[in-house]
Every structure is written in structure tokens, then in C-alpha cells.
Amino acid sequence: MKKIFKILVFVFAVFFISNNVFASSETLTEASGNSIAQTFQLNSTTTINSITMPIAGSLPTGKTPAYAQFVFYSLATIDSTTYTGLAGNVSTYFDGSCISSPSQRLTFSALPTTLTNKTFDLAVPVTLSAGYYRLVIFMWYNNNSDQSLACGNDGRMNVTYSYLTDYMIGNRQYYTNSGVINKDSDVEIALNATLTPTITNSTPAQSSTVSSNFTITGVYTNDSTYDSVMYELFDDTNAGVDALVIKCADAKVGFGISYSCNYQGRINTSYRLTPYLYNSNYPYPFGSLLATNGSISFNTNAELNIPPIGGQTCSTFDVGCYVVNGIKYLLYPSDLTLSNFTSLMDIIKNKPPIGYVSGVITGLGAININATPTLSFASFTPITIYIFTPIRTGLIVVLWFGFMFVLFKRFQQLDI
Amino acid sequence: MITNGLIYLIYGLVYLITLPIQKLADVSMSSNFASSITTANGYISSFNSIIPVDTIGQILTLFLAIETAVLTYKLIMWLIRRIPTQS
């Protein structure tokens, strides 16, 4: 039993450490360009009865029926911390509840290929006070094509939601009956672009300078002055495996400007550029990226070309240097061979059953002791100063001494 | 070159063993799990003013690291003992 426990602890620890030490890539699960959502500001209290928007798209094979859900989130800034809360929910199904009347659903038997300025009457009008909001439109579909959407937990198990533009495309023109949301813009194009590098030397070096230069154009709203642009370049060589190679420092929005970013790394065959906006004051940007035009150039410079065997350039008669280089060549592992394990780990850590362990570890990593407290024990300052803080300090001392004692006993009984 | 060759061999073996796993679909955690963490954060943050949660985390991490080191050492020694003439 002890052995099983130790093995479990070992497996847990290995994944814990591997997740933190060997995690060299980052996978984006939600690119900002993948959602139909709009941040807007209300100047006064407004009741919204309907939303009008153009809509087009198609459901994935075997996914039917589908219906749309409109949710308003409120954005508020308190003491420099931004809180997001549900402000209004206009649809059939949210937060575990279920409206039984099918007539309140915005149901599609199949998504329309083109629906110009379709007006969706909201089942329940939403009254929002002045402030900042974000409207998110979710698309729901049933995983099981011959099973209708059901209410409650059992039904929810069979329902998956996806960000809308995976299956629907909108051009971000929303407006309501009261005209408060009016985002005039050009037709949006895909922000994700797959880019194939032009390799300038016939034998790609293991280490080369990757330069990316591209132009971003965008649109401002009145509140977009806080928006910044971030752009990320992913190595897309292995299908389905995103490896972030460049995450450039943000620059204040300057649309129509050519950006460049340098990265020293290996050359692969396919890269994907994903620019997005973010807002440091609010969880979502107010502007929209409309188009990107990009090219990536891959250059090698002399010192980064294929290095000499052993990695060191020797003078003509330096025999010792040659010997050292020879030993290095024979015994030193290359970065490429070692990185294979990292790539493999990146794949496996998302697969069952290990993926569940990774997921739990990732989830546990999100534990944050500085989150907004649910309960408040220290509302009266003197209690904190004279009671809680001394107790806490004492517990810290006791815990560390206890740990040292346990450690001492552990090493006494260590059998290796 | 020699080390590279050995590493490639090990990698090939690991790749082959894990091939069935690689073909499986990615797992996705239920959204309820993330929301439970968020809820737990609120309570942990509440009790952190009295109970040093961060210290407990540090001690737990240290304990796991030490146990991992011991087990790794034992695993390596066990592998070495598989080599003929080694006991």
C-alpha cells in the first residue's frame, strides 16, 4: 500500500515538475479573433428588446439542432481590479437553469448560410444601467445528433459550447432596437494567417534568426485608446500542436504600422501569426482588429550558421581544440534531440489518462490566495493586528518546525 | 553523436510505447472544475488571513520534491541492478 502511495506521489510530482520546468510552449485555447463578442458603453440606463446582426455559418457535421444564446457581461473597475459579472442573460440556458419553453429559444435547424441583419427578439428584455458591457453570443449544439437538447445536468453533459466563429461568422455589426450598440465597421477577415517561410539558405541551420514583419490595420472606437496590440507567432509545423515561438512585447495601438520582431530559433516549415488586442484596464478590448497583412522572413547570419563540429572554431594548429571539439561532437547531446522529448511531452500531457492529471495540476496551479475572499474574518482592523496576525505568524513557525522534524525523522528512516 | 544516438533510441522507444496514447483525442476538463477552483479561491483567500496557506503550499512542494528525489534515486539504482554482474 505504501509503495502504491509512493508511486502515486511520484507520478504526481513528476507531472507537477514537468509541467512547471519543462513547459516550453504555450497553447492558446481562445484566440481573441475567435469569438463574436462586442464591448460597448452605455451612457444611460437602457432597455434592450432585440439585437440585430448579420449572421452566417454552418454547423459541424452531425451537430444539430443549434440555438444561440446572448449574454451581457458587466465590466466594472474597483480599486484597480477589474471584475466581470453577469449582467443580463437573454436566452434559454445558462448557469444551470433552463427555460422550458422552446419558443424562447433562438433555434436553428441548421445555421443559415446568410442572414442579413436578422433581428432576434429577446425572450426577456434586458435593462442595463450606464456602464461598460460585453455582449457575447454563444452557439450551442448537441453532441449527439439524434438527441434533443435537454434541461438539467444530464442534458448539459451532452452539450458543448463553442465560440461562435468556429462555426459562424459575423462582421461585428450589432445594434439593438434602441440603437445603443452600433459598430459600423468593415467586413472582418480572418486574423489567423498561416505563413510559410522563405528559407534563405539551402541547408537550414539549427539555429537561425527568425524575423517577422507585418502590418496590422484596425478600427478605433471612442474607448479604444486603452487598447494595445499583442501578436504571437506559433510554430505550426506539427499539425494540431501549437508551439509559441514569439510573443512580442505589446505596443500601443498604431494601426497601419509595420511591426517587426526577432526571434532566434530553429527554422521550421509553417508558422501562424495571431495578433490580437487587449485592454489593460478592462478584460476585453474596445476596438477591433480588421485585417492583417503579414510576411515572415527567415534569415541566417554568419555566426548562427551550422556551427563547426563541437561548436567551437579552432585555429589551424590548435590540436587541443580539435580534440575537445571531437569529444563534444561524440558526447554532447544536441538541442534538437532533447527538444523531441519536450514536443512529445506537450502532446501526451493533453491525452487521457495523463491529460486529466495535467488538467488537475493546471487547475490547482490556478489556486490564488489573493482572490476576492468569500468570507471576511478581518473586517475589524484591531482583530487582524492583535489576534489573527500573531496566530498566523505562530502557525508559520510551528509548520516549519514540524516540517523540519518530519524531514529529520524521514532521513533517519531513509533506506536507499 | 554517440549520446545523440542513444537519446534517439530512447526517444524512439518512448514514442513507440506512447503511440496509442498520442492517437487519442485531447481531454477537456469540465467547466465545472474551473468554477470550483474559482470558488475554492474565495474560501482559501478568506482563511489565508488566519491559516498560512502559502506556507503550507511551500512545505508540500518541498516534501514532494524530496520524495521525488528519493524515488528517482531508487528507480535509477533499481535499473542499474538489472545490469548483469551488478548487485
mmCIF file with all atom_site columns, N, CA, C and O in Angstrom, chain B residues 10-53:
data_model
loop_
_atom_site.group_PDB
_atom_site.id
_atom_site.type_symbol
_atom_site.label_atom_id
_atom_site.label_alt_id
_atom_site.label_comp_id
_atom_site.label_asym_id
_atom_site.label_entity_id
_atom_site.label_seq_id
_atom_site.pdbx_PDB_ins_code
_atom_site.Cartn_x
_atom_site.Cartn_y
_atom_site.Cartn_z
_atom_site.occupancy
_atom_site.B_iso_or_equiv
_atom_site.pdbx_formal_charge
_atom_site.auth_seq_id
_atom_site.auth_comp_id
_atom_site.auth_asym_id
_atom_site.auth_atom_id
_atom_site.pdbx_PDB_model_num
ATOM 1   N N  . ILE B 1 10 ? 16.262  5.976  -27.262 1.00 0.00 ? 10 ILE B N  1
ATOM 2   C CA . ILE B 1 10 ? 15.326  6.070  -26.140 1.00 0.00 ? 10 ILE B CA 1
ATOM 3   C C  . ILE B 1 10 ? 14.054  6.779  -26.583 1.00 0.00 ? 10 ILE B C  1
ATOM 4   O O  . ILE B 1 10 ? 12.943  6.349  -26.279 1.00 0.00 ? 10 ILE B O  1
ATOM 5   N N  . TYR B 1 11 ? 14.254  7.867  -27.355 1.00 0.00 ? 11 TYR B N  1
ATOM 6   C CA . TYR B 1 11 ? 13.094  8.626  -27.823 1.00 0.00 ? 11 TYR B CA 1
ATOM 7   C C  . TYR B 1 11 ? 12.201  7.750  -28.700 1.00 0.00 ? 11 TYR B C  1
ATOM 8   O O  . TYR B 1 11 ? 10.970  7.758  -28.574 1.00 0.00 ? 11 TYR B O  1
ATOM 9   N N  . GLY B 1 12 ? 12.837  6.984  -29.593 1.00 0.00 ? 12 GLY B N  1
ATOM 10  C CA . GLY B 1 12 ? 12.074  6.105  -30.468 1.00 0.00 ? 12 GLY B CA 1
ATOM 11  C C  . GLY B 1 12 ? 11.266  5.094  -29.676 1.00 0.00 ? 12 GLY B C  1
ATOM 12  O O  . GLY B 1 12 ? 10.102  4.828  -29.978 1.00 0.00 ? 12 GLY B O  1
ATOM 13  N N  . LEU B 1 13 ? 11.894  4.560  -28.638 1.00 0.00 ? 13 LEU B N  1
ATOM 14  C CA . LEU B 1 13 ? 11.210  3.574  -27.790 1.00 0.00 ? 13 LEU B CA 1
ATOM 15  C C  . LEU B 1 13 ? 10.027  4.214  -27.069 1.00 0.00 ? 13 LEU B C  1
ATOM 16  O O  . LEU B 1 13 ? 8.911   3.672  -27.068 1.00 0.00 ? 13 LEU B O  1
ATOM 17  N N  . VAL B 1 14 ? 10.281  5.387  -26.496 1.00 0.00 ? 14 VAL B N  1
ATOM 18  C CA . VAL B 1 14 ? 9.211   6.100  -25.783 1.00 0.00 ? 14 VAL B CA 1
ATOM 19  C C  . VAL B 1 14 ? 8.095   6.466  -26.751 1.00 0.00 ? 14 VAL B C  1
ATOM 20  O O  . VAL B 1 14 ? 6.911   6.339  -26.443 1.00 0.00 ? 14 VAL B O  1
ATOM 21  N N  . TYR B 1 15 ? 8.490   6.903  -27.946 1.00 0.00 ? 15 TYR B N  1
ATOM 22  C CA . TYR B 1 15 ? 7.499   7.295  -28.956 1.00 0.00 ? 15 TYR B CA 1
ATOM 23  C C  . TYR B 1 15 ? 6.611   6.115  -29.327 1.00 0.00 ? 15 TYR B C  1
ATOM 24  O O  . TYR B 1 15 ? 5.399   6.229  -29.433 1.00 0.00 ? 15 TYR B O  1
ATOM 25  N N  . LEU B 1 16 ? 7.266   4.960  -29.511 1.00 0.00 ? 16 LEU B N  1
ATOM 26  C CA . LEU B 1 16 ? 6.537   3.751  -29.890 1.00 0.00 ? 16 LEU B CA 1
ATOM 27  C C  . LEU B 1 16 ? 5.576   3.329  -28.783 1.00 0.00 ? 16 LEU B C  1
ATOM 28  O O  . LEU B 1 16 ? 4.418   2.991  -29.044 1.00 0.00 ? 16 LEU B O  1
ATOM 29  N N  . ILE B 1 17 ? 6.054   3.381  -27.549 1.00 0.00 ? 17 ILE B N  1
ATOM 30  C CA . ILE B 1 17 ? 5.206   2.961  -26.418 1.00 0.00 ? 17 ILE B CA 1
ATOM 31  C C  . ILE B 1 17 ? 4.010   3.892  -26.271 1.00 0.00 ? 17 ILE B C  1
ATOM 32  O O  . ILE B 1 17 ? 2.902   3.461  -25.985 1.00 0.00 ? 17 ILE B O  1
ATOM 33  N N  . THR B 1 18 ? 4.269   5.165  -26.486 1.00 0.00 ? 18 THR B N  1
ATOM 34  C CA . THR B 1 18 ? 3.196   6.145  -26.263 1.00 0.00 ? 18 THR B CA 1
ATOM 35  C C  . THR B 1 18 ? 2.341   6.399  -27.503 1.00 0.00 ? 18 THR B C  1
ATOM 36  O O  . THR B 1 18 ? 1.439   7.226  -27.468 1.00 0.00 ? 18 THR B O  1
ATOM 37  N N  . LEU B 1 19 ? 2.636   5.701  -28.584 1.00 0.00 ? 19 LEU B N  1
ATOM 38  C CA . LEU B 1 19 ? 1.914   5.948  -29.835 1.00 0.00 ? 19 LEU B CA 1
ATOM 39  C C  . LEU B 1 19 ? 0.399   5.792  -29.686 1.00 0.00 ? 19 LEU B C  1
ATOM 40  O O  . LEU B 1 19 ? -0.373  6.645  -30.162 1.00 0.00 ? 19 LEU B O  1
ATOM 41  N N  . PRO B 1 20 ? -0.068  4.718  -29.025 1.00 0.00 ? 20 PRO B N  1
ATOM 42  C CA . PRO B 1 20 ? -1.533  4.607  -28.856 1.00 0.00 ? 20 PRO B CA 1
ATOM 43  C C  . PRO B 1 20 ? -2.122  5.793  -28.104 1.00 0.00 ? 20 PRO B C  1
ATOM 44  O O  . PRO B 1 20 ? -3.214  6.257  -28.432 1.00 0.00 ? 20 PRO B O  1
ATOM 45  N N  . ILE B 1 21 ? -1.387  6.269  -27.115 1.00 0.00 ? 21 ILE B N  1
ATOM 46  C CA . ILE B 1 21 ? -1.887  7.420  -26.339 1.00 0.00 ? 21 ILE B CA 1
ATOM 47  C C  . ILE B 1 21 ? -1.929  8.664  -27.215 1.00 0.00 ? 21 ILE B C  1
ATOM 48  O O  . ILE B 1 21 ? -2.861  9.462  -27.152 1.00 0.00 ? 21 ILE B O  1
ATOM 49  N N  . GLN B 1 22 ? -0.915  8.818  -28.060 1.00 0.00 ? 22 GLN B N  1
ATOM 50  C CA . GLN B 1 22 ? -0.866  10.007 -28.909 1.00 0.00 ? 22 GLN B CA 1
ATOM 51  C C  . GLN B 1 22 ? -2.054  10.072 -29.865 1.00 0.00 ? 22 GLN B C  1
ATOM 52  O O  . GLN B 1 22 ? -2.457  11.155 -30.296 1.00 0.00 ? 22 GLN B O  1
ATOM 53  N N  . LYS B 1 23 ? -2.592  8.912  -30.211 1.00 0.00 ? 23 LYS B N  1
ATOM 54  C CA . LYS B 1 23 ? -3.693  8.877  -31.173 1.00 0.00 ? 23 LYS B CA 1
ATOM 55  C C  . LYS B 1 23 ? -5.044  9.207  -30.524 1.00 0.00 ? 23 LYS B C  1
ATOM 56  O O  . LYS B 1 23 ? -6.032  9.390  -31.226 1.00 0.00 ? 23 LYS B O  1
ATOM 57  N N  . LEU B 1 24 ? -5.070  9.248  -29.207 1.00 0.00 ? 24 LEU B N  1
ATOM 58  C CA . LEU B 1 24 ? -6.324  9.552  -28.529 1.00 0.00 ? 24 LEU B CA 1
ATOM 59  C C  . LEU B 1 24 ? -6.651  11.038 -28.654 1.00 0.00 ? 24 LEU B C  1
ATOM 60  O O  . LEU B 1 24 ? -5.761  11.865 -28.885 1.00 0.00 ? 24 LEU B O  1
ATOM 61  N N  . ALA B 1 25 ? -7.916  11.343 -28.487 1.00 0.00 ? 25 ALA B N  1
ATOM 62  C CA . ALA B 1 25 ? -8.339  12.752 -28.548 1.00 0.00 ? 25 ALA B CA 1
ATOM 63  C C  . ALA B 1 25 ? -7.887  13.478 -27.281 1.00 0.00 ? 25 ALA B C  1
ATOM 64  O O  . ALA B 1 25 ? -7.736  12.845 -26.222 1.00 0.00 ? 25 ALA B O  1
ATOM 65  N N  . ASP B 1 26 ? -7.659  14.763 -27.406 1.00 0.00 ? 26 ASP B N  1
ATOM 66  C CA . ASP B 1 26 ? -7.282  15.563 -26.246 1.00 0.00 ? 26 ASP B CA 1
ATOM 67  C C  . ASP B 1 26 ? -8.404  15.552 -25.218 1.00 0.00 ? 26 ASP B C  1
ATOM 68  O O  . ASP B 1 26 ? -9.577  15.534 -25.582 1.00 0.00 ? 26 ASP B O  1
ATOM 69  N N  . VAL B 1 27 ? -8.009  15.569 -23.966 1.00 0.00 ? 27 VAL B N  1
ATOM 70  C CA . VAL B 1 27 ? -9.029  15.630 -22.925 1.00 0.00 ? 27 VAL B CA 1
ATOM 71  C C  . VAL B 1 27 ? -9.436  17.088 -22.708 1.00 0.00 ? 27 VAL B C  1
ATOM 72  O O  . VAL B 1 27 ? -8.659  18.006 -22.959 1.00 0.00 ? 27 VAL B O  1
ATOM 73  N N  . SER B 1 28 ? -10.644 17.252 -22.287 1.00 0.00 ? 28 SER B N  1
ATOM 74  C CA . SER B 1 28 ? -11.083 18.607 -21.933 1.00 0.00 ? 28 SER B CA 1
ATOM 75  C C  . SER B 1 28 ? -11.744 18.539 -20.568 1.00 0.00 ? 28 SER B C  1
ATOM 76  O O  . SER B 1 28 ? -12.605 17.688 -20.339 1.00 0.00 ? 28 SER B O  1
ATOM 77  N N  . MET B 1 29 ? -11.300 19.370 -19.697 1.00 0.00 ? 29 MET B N  1
ATOM 78  C CA . MET B 1 29 ? -11.836 19.377 -18.342 1.00 0.00 ? 29 MET B CA 1
ATOM 79  C C  . MET B 1 29 ? -13.201 20.070 -18.346 1.00 0.00 ? 29 MET B C  1
ATOM 80  O O  . MET B 1 29 ? -13.431 21.008 -19.104 1.00 0.00 ? 29 MET B O  1
ATOM 81  N N  . SER B 1 30 ? -14.052 19.596 -17.504 1.00 0.00 ? 30 SER B N  1
ATOM 82  C CA . SER B 1 30 ? -15.366 20.210 -17.379 1.00 0.00 ? 30 SER B CA 1
ATOM 83  C C  . SER B 1 30 ? -15.212 21.642 -16.880 1.00 0.00 ? 30 SER B C  1
ATOM 84  O O  . SER B 1 30 ? -14.332 21.939 -16.072 1.00 0.00 ? 30 SER B O  1
ATOM 85  N N  . SER B 1 31 ? -16.083 22.505 -17.382 1.00 0.00 ? 31 SER B N  1
ATOM 86  C CA . SER B 1 31 ? -16.028 23.898 -16.934 1.00 0.00 ? 31 SER B CA 1
ATOM 87  C C  . SER B 1 31 ? -16.345 24.001 -15.442 1.00 0.00 ? 31 SER B C  1
ATOM 88  O O  . SER B 1 31 ? -15.958 24.951 -14.770 1.00 0.00 ? 31 SER B O  1
ATOM 89  N N  . ASN B 1 32 ? -17.049 22.982 -14.937 1.00 0.00 ? 32 ASN B N  1
ATOM 90  C CA . ASN B 1 32 ? -17.361 22.992 -13.508 1.00 0.00 ? 32 ASN B CA 1
ATOM 91  C C  . ASN B 1 32 ? -16.094 22.919 -12.664 1.00 0.00 ? 32 ASN B C  1
ATOM 92  O O  . ASN B 1 32 ? -16.052 23.408 -11.542 1.00 0.00 ? 32 ASN B O  1
ATOM 93  N N  . PHE B 1 33 ? -15.078 22.260 -13.203 1.00 0.00 ? 33 PHE B N  1
ATOM 94  C CA . PHE B 1 33 ? -13.825 22.137 -12.459 1.00 0.00 ? 33 PHE B CA 1
ATOM 95  C C  . PHE B 1 33 ? -13.192 23.517 -12.257 1.00 0.00 ? 33 PHE B C  1
ATOM 96  O O  . PHE B 1 33 ? -12.777 23.870 -11.159 1.00 0.00 ? 33 PHE B O  1
ATOM 97  N N  . ALA B 1 34 ? -13.146 24.280 -13.357 1.00 0.00 ? 34 ALA B N  1
ATOM 98  C CA . ALA B 1 34 ? -12.570 25.628 -13.254 1.00 0.00 ? 34 ALA B CA 1
ATOM 99  C C  . ALA B 1 34 ? -13.382 26.496 -12.302 1.00 0.00 ? 34 ALA B C  1
ATOM 100 O O  . ALA B 1 34 ? -12.822 27.261 -11.500 1.00 0.00 ? 34 ALA B O  1
ATOM 101 N N  . SER B 1 35 ? -14.698 26.363 -12.384 1.00 0.00 ? 35 SER B N  1
ATOM 102 C CA . SER B 1 35 ? -15.518 27.192 -11.496 1.00 0.00 ? 35 SER B CA 1
ATOM 103 C C  . SER B 1 35 ? -15.353 26.767 -10.042 1.00 0.00 ? 35 SER B C  1
ATOM 104 O O  . SER B 1 35 ? -15.432 27.586 -9.139  1.00 0.00 ? 35 SER B O  1
ATOM 105 N N  . SER B 1 36 ? -15.100 25.458 -9.827  1.00 0.00 ? 36 SER B N  1
ATOM 106 C CA . SER B 1 36 ? -14.873 25.010 -8.447  1.00 0.00 ? 36 SER B CA 1
ATOM 107 C C  . SER B 1 36 ? -13.579 25.585 -7.901  1.00 0.00 ? 36 SER B C  1
ATOM 108 O O  . SER B 1 36 ? -13.489 25.931 -6.722  1.00 0.00 ? 36 SER B O  1
ATOM 109 N N  . ILE B 1 37 ? -12.570 25.688 -8.773  1.00 0.00 ? 37 ILE B N  1
ATOM 110 C CA . ILE B 1 37 ? -11.304 26.293 -8.341  1.00 0.00 ? 37 ILE B CA 1
ATOM 111 C C  . ILE B 1 37 ? -11.528 27.758 -7.966  1.00 0.00 ? 37 ILE B C  1
ATOM 112 O O  . ILE B 1 37 ? -11.019 28.255 -6.963  1.00 0.00 ? 37 ILE B O  1
ATOM 113 N N  . THR B 1 38 ? -12.309 28.440 -8.809  1.00 0.00 ? 38 THR B N  1
ATOM 114 C CA . THR B 1 38 ? -12.605 29.841 -8.532  1.00 0.00 ? 38 THR B CA 1
ATOM 115 C C  . THR B 1 38 ? -13.310 29.987 -7.194  1.00 0.00 ? 38 THR B C  1
ATOM 116 O O  . THR B 1 38 ? -12.995 30.883 -6.395  1.00 0.00 ? 38 THR B O  1
ATOM 117 N N  . THR B 1 39 ? -14.272 29.079 -6.957  1.00 0.00 ? 39 THR B N  1
ATOM 118 C CA . THR B 1 39 ? -14.990 29.121 -5.674  1.00 0.00 ? 39 THR B CA 1
ATOM 119 C C  . THR B 1 39 ? -14.029 28.843 -4.524  1.00 0.00 ? 39 THR B C  1
ATOM 120 O O  . THR B 1 39 ? -14.057 29.527 -3.491  1.00 0.00 ? 39 THR B O  1
ATOM 121 N N  . ALA B 1 40 ? -13.184 27.821 -4.730  1.00 0.00 ? 40 ALA B N  1
ATOM 122 C CA . ALA B 1 40 ? -12.234 27.467 -3.671  1.00 0.00 ? 40 ALA B CA 1
ATOM 123 C C  . ALA B 1 40 ? -11.295 28.631 -3.379  1.00 0.00 ? 40 ALA B C  1
ATOM 124 O O  . ALA B 1 40 ? -10.925 28.875 -2.217  1.00 0.00 ? 40 ALA B O  1
ATOM 125 N N  . ASN B 1 41 ? -10.915 29.357 -4.437  1.00 0.00 ? 41 ASN B N  1
ATOM 126 C CA . ASN B 1 41 ? -10.023 30.506 -4.250  1.00 0.00 ? 41 ASN B CA 1
ATOM 127 C C  . ASN B 1 41 ? -10.598 31.499 -3.248  1.00 0.00 ? 41 ASN B C  1
ATOM 128 O O  . ASN B 1 41 ? -9.879  32.050 -2.418  1.00 0.00 ? 41 ASN B O  1
ATOM 129 N N  . GLY B 1 42 ? -11.897 31.712 -3.364  1.00 0.00 ? 42 GLY B N  1
ATOM 130 C CA . GLY B 1 42 ? -12.555 32.666 -2.463  1.00 0.00 ? 42 GLY B CA 1
ATOM 131 C C  . GLY B 1 42 ? -12.425 32.238 -1.017  1.00 0.00 ? 42 GLY B C  1
ATOM 132 O O  . GLY B 1 42 ? -12.135 33.064 -0.131  1.00 0.00 ? 42 GLY B O  1
ATOM 133 N N  . TYR B 1 43 ? -12.611 30.948 -0.752  1.00 0.00 ? 43 TYR B N  1
ATOM 134 C CA . TYR B 1 43 ? -12.533 30.450 0.630   1.00 0.00 ? 43 TYR B CA 1
ATOM 135 C C  . TYR B 1 43 ? -11.087 30.391 1.115   1.00 0.00 ? 43 TYR B C  1
ATOM 136 O O  . TYR B 1 43 ? -10.778 30.734 2.258   1.00 0.00 ? 43 TYR B O  1
ATOM 137 N N  . ILE B 1 44 ? -10.192 29.942 0.208   1.00 0.00 ? 44 ILE B N  1
ATOM 138 C CA . ILE B 1 44 ? -8.776  29.881 0.595   1.00 0.00 ? 44 ILE B CA 1
ATOM 139 C C  . ILE B 1 44 ? -8.283  31.278 0.953   1.00 0.00 ? 44 ILE B C  1
ATOM 140 O O  . ILE B 1 44 ? -7.588  31.482 1.942   1.00 0.00 ? 44 ILE B O  1
ATOM 141 N N  . SER B 1 45 ? -8.679  32.228 0.112   1.00 0.00 ? 45 SER B N  1
ATOM 142 C CA . SER B 1 45 ? -8.270  33.612 0.374   1.00 0.00 ? 45 SER B CA 1
ATOM 143 C C  . SER B 1 45 ? -8.821  34.104 1.709   1.00 0.00 ? 45 SER B C  1
ATOM 144 O O  . SER B 1 45 ? -8.158  34.843 2.438   1.00 0.00 ? 45 SER B O  1
ATOM 145 N N  . SER B 1 46 ? -10.034 33.667 2.041   1.00 0.00 ? 46 SER B N  1
ATOM 146 C CA . SER B 1 46 ? -10.635 34.079 3.313   1.00 0.00 ? 46 SER B CA 1
ATOM 147 C C  . SER B 1 46 ? -9.831  33.558 4.491   1.00 0.00 ? 46 SER B C  1
ATOM 148 O O  . SER B 1 46 ? -9.521  34.288 5.436   1.00 0.00 ? 46 SER B O  1
ATOM 149 N N  . PHE B 1 47 ? -9.481  32.270 4.430   1.00 0.00 ? 47 PHE B N  1
ATOM 150 C CA . PHE B 1 47 ? -8.798  31.646 5.560   1.00 0.00 ? 47 PHE B CA 1
ATOM 151 C C  . PHE B 1 47 ? -7.311  31.995 5.607   1.00 0.00 ? 47 PHE B C  1
ATOM 152 O O  . PHE B 1 47 ? -6.651  31.743 6.610   1.00 0.00 ? 47 PHE B O  1
ATOM 153 N N  . ASN B 1 48 ? -6.804  32.553 4.505   1.00 0.00 ? 48 ASN B N  1
ATOM 154 C CA . ASN B 1 48 ? -5.373  32.870 4.464   1.00 0.00 ? 48 ASN B CA 1
ATOM 155 C C  . ASN B 1 48 ? -4.986  33.929 5.488   1.00 0.00 ? 48 ASN B C  1
ATOM 156 O O  . ASN B 1 48 ? -3.822  34.041 5.867   1.00 0.00 ? 48 ASN B O  1
ATOM 157 N N  . SER B 1 49 ? -5.934  34.710 5.933   1.00 0.00 ? 49 SER B N  1
ATOM 158 C CA . SER B 1 49 ? -5.596  35.724 6.937   1.00 0.00 ? 49 SER B CA 1
ATOM 159 C C  . SER B 1 49 ? -5.301  35.083 8.292   1.00 0.00 ? 49 SER B C  1
ATOM 160 O O  . SER B 1 49 ? -4.684  35.698 9.154   1.00 0.00 ? 49 SER B O  1
ATOM 161 N N  . ILE B 1 50 ? -5.754  33.848 8.500   1.00 0.00 ? 50 ILE B N  1
ATOM 162 C CA . ILE B 1 50 ? -5.505  33.159 9.767   1.00 0.00 ? 50 ILE B CA 1
ATOM 163 C C  . ILE B 1 50 ? -4.537  31.991 9.560   1.00 0.00 ? 50 ILE B C  1
ATOM 164 O O  . ILE B 1 50 ? -3.552  31.843 10.271  1.00 0.00 ? 50 ILE B O  1
ATOM 165 N N  . ILE B 1 51 ? -4.845  31.181 8.561   1.00 0.00 ? 51 ILE B N  1
ATOM 166 C CA . ILE B 1 51 ? -4.019  29.995 8.297   1.00 0.00 ? 51 ILE B CA 1
ATOM 167 C C  . ILE B 1 51 ? -3.055  30.317 7.156   1.00 0.00 ? 51 ILE B C  1
ATOM 168 O O  . ILE B 1 51 ? -3.493  30.758 6.091   1.00 0.00 ? 51 ILE B O  1
ATOM 169 N N  . PRO B 1 52 ? -1.771  30.107 7.344   1.00 0.00 ? 52 PRO B N  1
ATOM 170 C CA . PRO B 1 52 ? -0.796  30.452 6.288   1.00 0.00 ? 52 PRO B CA 1
ATOM 171 C C  . PRO B 1 52 ? -0.832  29.447 5.140   1.00 0.00 ? 52 PRO B C  1
ATOM 172 O O  . PRO B 1 52 ? -0.024  28.508 5.096   1.00 0.00 ? 52 PRO B O  1
ATOM 173 N N  . VAL B 1 53 ? -1.759  29.650 4.229   1.00 0.00 ? 53 VAL B N  1
ATOM 174 C CA . VAL B 1 53 ? -1.939  28.710 3.125   1.00 0.00 ? 53 VAL B CA 1
ATOM 175 C C  . VAL B 1 53 ? -0.693  28.659 2.236   1.00 0.00 ? 53 VAL B C  1
ATOM 176 O O  . VAL B 1 53 ? -0.294  27.595 1.757   1.00 0.00 ? 53 VAL B O  1
#
